Tab-separated table of C-alpha atoms in Angstrom:
chain	number	residue	atom	x	y	z
N	13	MET	CA	121.874	123.888	119.429
N	14	THR	CA	122.361	125.093	115.867
N	15	LEU	CA	120.413	128.021	114.474
N	16	ILE	CA	118.576	125.658	112.123
N	17	ASN	CA	117.516	123.378	114.985
N	18	GLU	CA	116.527	126.370	117.111
N	19	ASN	CA	114.370	127.792	114.333
N	20	ALA	CA	112.806	124.378	113.738
N	21	GLU	CA	111.947	124.071	117.429
N	22	LYS	CA	110.438	127.566	117.488
N	23	GLN	CA	108.365	126.735	114.428
N	24	GLN	CA	107.124	123.552	116.073
N	25	LEU	CA	106.087	125.433	119.208
N	26	LEU	CA	104.382	128.086	117.082
N	27	SER	CA	102.532	125.424	115.137
N	28	LYS	CA	101.288	123.745	118.309
N	29	SER	CA	100.168	127.095	119.704
N	30	GLU	CA	98.239	127.752	116.510
N	31	VAL	CA	96.563	124.354	116.818
N	32	LYS	CA	95.387	125.273	120.337
N	33	VAL	CA	93.839	128.459	118.974
N	34	LEU	CA	92.138	126.582	116.146
N	35	GLN	CA	90.737	124.017	118.596
N	36	ALA	CA	89.440	126.751	120.895
N	37	GLN	CA	87.546	128.369	118.020
N	38	ILE	CA	85.408	125.275	117.560
N	39	THR	CA	83.372	125.097	120.763
N	40	PRO	CA	81.920	128.397	122.124
N	41	HIS	CA	78.890	128.872	119.854
N	42	PHE	CA	77.908	125.218	120.312
N	43	LEU	CA	77.881	125.668	124.090
N	44	TYR	CA	75.677	128.743	123.886
N	45	ASN	CA	73.202	127.062	121.528
N	46	SER	CA	73.086	123.912	123.658
N	47	LEU	CA	72.356	125.838	126.844
N	48	ASP	CA	69.549	127.670	125.057
N	49	ALA	CA	68.161	124.316	123.924
N	50	ILE	CA	68.305	122.892	127.464
N	51	LEU	CA	66.403	125.898	128.778
N	52	ALA	CA	63.753	125.485	126.072
N	53	LEU	CA	63.367	121.773	126.849
N	54	GLU	CA	62.999	122.510	130.561
N	55	GLU	CA	60.312	125.091	129.864
N	56	GLN	CA	58.458	122.466	127.798
N	57	GLY	CA	58.665	119.952	130.644
N	58	LYS	CA	60.817	117.517	128.630
N	59	HIS	CA	62.871	116.376	131.605
N	60	VAL	CA	64.210	113.153	130.050
N	61	GLN	CA	65.601	115.075	127.071
N	62	VAL	CA	67.086	117.656	129.447
N	63	LYS	CA	68.918	114.910	131.350
N	64	THR	CA	70.163	113.242	128.159
N	65	THR	CA	71.358	116.559	126.742
N	66	ILE	CA	73.201	117.507	129.928
N	67	TYR	CA	74.985	114.134	130.081
N	68	ALA	CA	75.980	114.368	126.410
N	69	LEU	CA	77.099	117.987	126.774
N	70	SER	CA	79.181	117.159	129.850
N	71	ASP	CA	80.943	114.280	128.098
N	72	TYR	CA	81.408	116.367	124.949
N	73	PHE	CA	83.261	119.119	126.796
N	74	ARG	CA	85.185	116.657	128.943
N	75	ILE	CA	86.843	115.527	125.732
N	76	SER	CA	86.998	118.964	124.097
N	77	LEU	CA	88.634	120.653	127.077
N	78	SER	CA	91.251	117.996	127.853
N	79	HIS	CA	94.004	120.511	127.082
N	80	ASP	CA	96.809	118.144	128.055
N	81	LYS	CA	95.875	115.721	125.291
N	82	ASP	CA	96.331	116.556	121.618
N	83	TRP	CA	95.851	112.934	120.572
N	84	ILE	CA	92.988	110.609	121.462
N	85	THR	CA	91.766	107.216	120.299
N	86	VAL	CA	89.376	106.881	117.396
N	87	ASP	CA	86.926	105.368	119.877
N	88	LYS	CA	86.949	108.523	121.997
N	89	GLU	CA	86.704	110.795	118.942
N	90	ILE	CA	83.650	108.851	117.765
N	91	ARG	CA	82.141	109.134	121.247
N	92	HIS	CA	82.713	112.872	120.985
N	93	ILE	CA	80.787	112.955	117.695
N	94	LYS	CA	77.975	110.840	119.141
N	95	ASP	CA	77.619	113.299	122.033
N	96	TYR	CA	77.482	116.154	119.544
N	97	LEU	CA	74.884	114.500	117.319
N	98	THR	CA	72.817	113.340	120.306
N	99	ILE	CA	72.430	116.969	121.357
N	100	LEU	CA	71.541	118.101	117.839
N	101	LYS	CA	69.085	115.222	117.398
N	102	ILE	CA	67.235	116.293	120.546
N	103	ARG	CA	67.206	119.900	119.335
N	104	TYR	CA	66.020	119.184	115.789
N	105	GLY	CA	64.014	115.975	116.248
N	106	GLU	CA	62.848	114.351	113.007
N	107	MET	CA	64.542	117.058	110.951
N	108	LEU	CA	67.909	115.332	111.475
N	109	ASP	CA	69.129	111.745	111.453
N	110	TYR	CA	72.573	110.178	111.345
N	111	SER	CA	74.464	106.894	111.126
N	112	ILE	CA	77.966	105.975	112.296
N	113	ASP	CA	79.808	102.913	110.964
N	114	VAL	CA	83.411	102.615	112.143
N	115	SER	CA	85.479	99.420	111.955
N	116	GLU	CA	86.502	97.939	115.291
N	117	ASP	CA	90.088	97.472	114.091
N	118	ILE	CA	90.747	101.238	114.168
N	119	LEU	CA	89.044	102.129	117.463
N	120	ASN	CA	92.304	102.014	119.448
N	121	ASP	CA	94.346	103.960	116.890
N	122	MET	CA	95.398	107.496	117.845
N	123	ILE	CA	94.262	110.554	115.895
N	124	LEU	CA	94.380	114.303	116.433
N	125	LYS	CA	91.660	115.369	118.845
N	126	MET	CA	88.552	117.018	117.350
N	127	ILE	CA	89.638	116.283	113.803
N	128	LEU	CA	86.208	114.941	112.801
N	129	GLN	CA	83.740	117.102	114.725
N	130	PRO	CA	84.159	120.248	112.549
N	131	LEU	CA	83.531	118.138	109.444
N	132	VAL	CA	80.365	116.681	110.951
N	133	GLU	CA	79.274	120.169	111.994
N	134	ASN	CA	79.866	121.368	108.441
N	135	ALA	CA	77.711	118.507	107.121
N	136	VAL	CA	74.869	119.390	109.502
N	137	TYR	CA	74.808	123.162	109.177
N	138	HIS	CA	76.043	123.768	105.642
N	139	GLY	CA	75.021	120.440	104.137
N	140	THR	CA	71.489	119.753	105.370
N	141	LYS	CA	70.491	123.254	106.460
N	142	PHE	CA	68.554	124.264	103.357
N	143	VAL	CA	66.828	120.978	102.468
N	144	ARG	CA	63.126	120.452	103.039
N	145	ARG	CA	63.529	116.710	103.494
N	146	GLN	CA	65.011	115.088	106.590
N	147	GLY	CA	68.713	115.874	106.902
N	148	LEU	CA	70.949	112.795	106.984
N	149	VAL	CA	74.622	112.616	107.943
N	150	GLU	CA	76.547	109.359	107.415
N	151	ILE	CA	79.962	108.767	108.992
N	152	VAL	CA	82.140	105.816	107.969
N	153	GLY	CA	85.617	104.881	109.219
N	154	ARG	CA	87.842	102.173	107.746
N	155	LYS	CA	91.468	101.033	107.701
N	156	ILE	CA	92.875	100.799	104.193
N	157	GLU	CA	96.466	99.567	103.989
N	158	ASP	CA	98.542	101.911	106.194
N	159	ALA	CA	95.908	104.642	106.488
N	160	ILE	CA	92.675	105.421	108.310
N	161	ILE	CA	89.945	106.711	106.007
N	162	PHE	CA	86.886	108.612	107.219
N	163	THR	CA	84.026	109.756	105.019
N	164	ILE	CA	81.329	112.200	106.103
N	165	LYS	CA	78.383	112.316	103.722
N	166	ASP	CA	75.262	114.480	103.808
N	167	ASN	CA	72.113	114.639	101.693
N	168	GLY	CA	72.020	118.416	101.471
N	169	ILE	CA	71.973	120.825	98.567
N	170	GLY	CA	75.589	120.222	97.637
N	171	MET	CA	77.720	122.710	95.732
N	172	THR	CA	77.735	124.161	92.267
N	173	GLU	CA	80.715	123.257	90.095
N	174	SER	CA	82.226	126.723	90.502
N	175	ARG	CA	81.871	126.743	94.295
N	176	LEU	CA	83.272	123.208	94.551
N	177	ALA	CA	86.294	124.201	92.462
N	178	GLN	CA	86.867	127.219	94.725
N	179	VAL	CA	86.761	125.118	97.911
N	180	GLN	CA	89.038	122.457	96.422
N	181	ASN	CA	91.522	125.152	95.430
N	182	GLU	CA	91.452	126.697	98.913
N	183	LEU	CA	92.023	123.310	100.575
N	184	ALA	CA	94.974	122.650	98.275
N	185	LYS	CA	96.518	126.030	99.129
N	186	GLY	CA	95.597	125.986	102.828
N	187	ILE	CA	93.662	129.268	102.644
N	188	HIS	CA	90.113	130.341	103.501
N	189	THR	CA	88.245	133.298	102.048
N	190	ASP	CA	84.672	132.809	103.323
N	191	PHE	CA	84.578	132.856	107.138
N	192	LYS	CA	80.918	131.867	107.482
N	193	GLU	CA	80.929	128.963	105.058
N	194	GLY	CA	83.404	126.128	105.156
N	195	TYR	CA	85.433	127.324	108.129
N	196	GLY	CA	85.329	123.838	109.640
N	197	LEU	CA	87.031	122.466	106.532
N	198	TYR	CA	89.754	125.090	106.747
N	199	ASN	CA	90.179	124.450	110.471
N	200	VAL	CA	90.668	120.707	110.014
N	201	ASN	CA	92.886	121.122	106.961
N	202	LYS	CA	95.136	123.609	108.773
N	203	ARG	CA	95.483	121.442	111.883
N	204	MET	CA	96.233	118.387	109.751
N	205	LEU	CA	99.058	120.194	107.980
N	206	LEU	CA	100.474	121.465	111.277
N	207	TYR	CA	100.532	118.071	112.988
N	208	TYR	CA	100.706	115.488	110.216
N	209	ASN	CA	102.576	117.618	107.674
N	210	ARG	CA	101.847	116.403	104.133
N	211	LYS	CA	100.971	112.836	105.115
N	212	THR	CA	97.243	113.551	105.167
N	213	GLN	CA	94.567	114.424	102.685
N	214	LEU	CA	91.167	116.113	102.967
N	215	THR	CA	89.092	115.979	99.802
N	216	ILE	CA	85.598	117.131	98.928
N	217	THR	CA	83.260	115.955	96.192
N	218	SER	CA	79.744	117.160	95.477
N	219	ASN	CA	76.884	117.141	93.037
N	220	TYR	CA	74.519	120.078	93.239
N	221	GLN	CA	71.251	119.205	95.026
N	222	THR	CA	72.488	115.749	96.123
N	223	GLY	CA	74.914	116.493	98.955
N	224	ILE	CA	78.596	116.565	99.810
N	225	ILE	CA	81.121	113.836	100.599
N	226	LEU	CA	84.181	114.716	102.673
N	227	THR	CA	87.014	112.196	102.741
N	228	LEU	CA	89.745	112.375	105.353
N	229	ARG	CA	92.861	110.231	105.005
N	230	LEU	CA	95.133	109.950	108.051
N	231	PRO	CA	98.304	107.902	108.567
N	232	LYS	CA	98.179	105.217	111.239
N	233	ILE	CA	100.155	106.404	114.273
């Protein structure tokens, strides 16, 4: 093995290890919040919602913690998102609604596991968090030529022009300067670059007070 090949292999192993760390950073706080919500529902005597939440939470972590699988089908990734949003919908009631529209012709395609969930989480918590109206998250998935395109849209407060420019610049450079806001975007962008190299694209558009649209372009595997 040449030195170049050896270094390339080491870099690949390092990249995959970093992906594992990035994936692990996604789930803990969601588990804690969900368990608190289940306890609150039980105390209120809402046994049907408790059962639904437990089933959704179990399926959610069954997918999240499948450490031997870095790639899953679009169908399973969407199921993962549905579990996530089911739990949030029970927690927040009429304050949150969502829609999912994914073409059947991409359901069996393979994508990097948990590539969409952080974007949906970002839409819920940073997109709709500060609106007085009902929060709405729309998820659309389509095949366009040789790529799979996902859009995640919210009806939140959006971003100012200066903040949008900052986030766009950080995504382009693969950096992140604000840990509390936009970490999900950085997480997804970093994992995309590690696994797909430069064959992917994550873009963000926004108008202040009208929401954010995230667009994720992935190559068909």
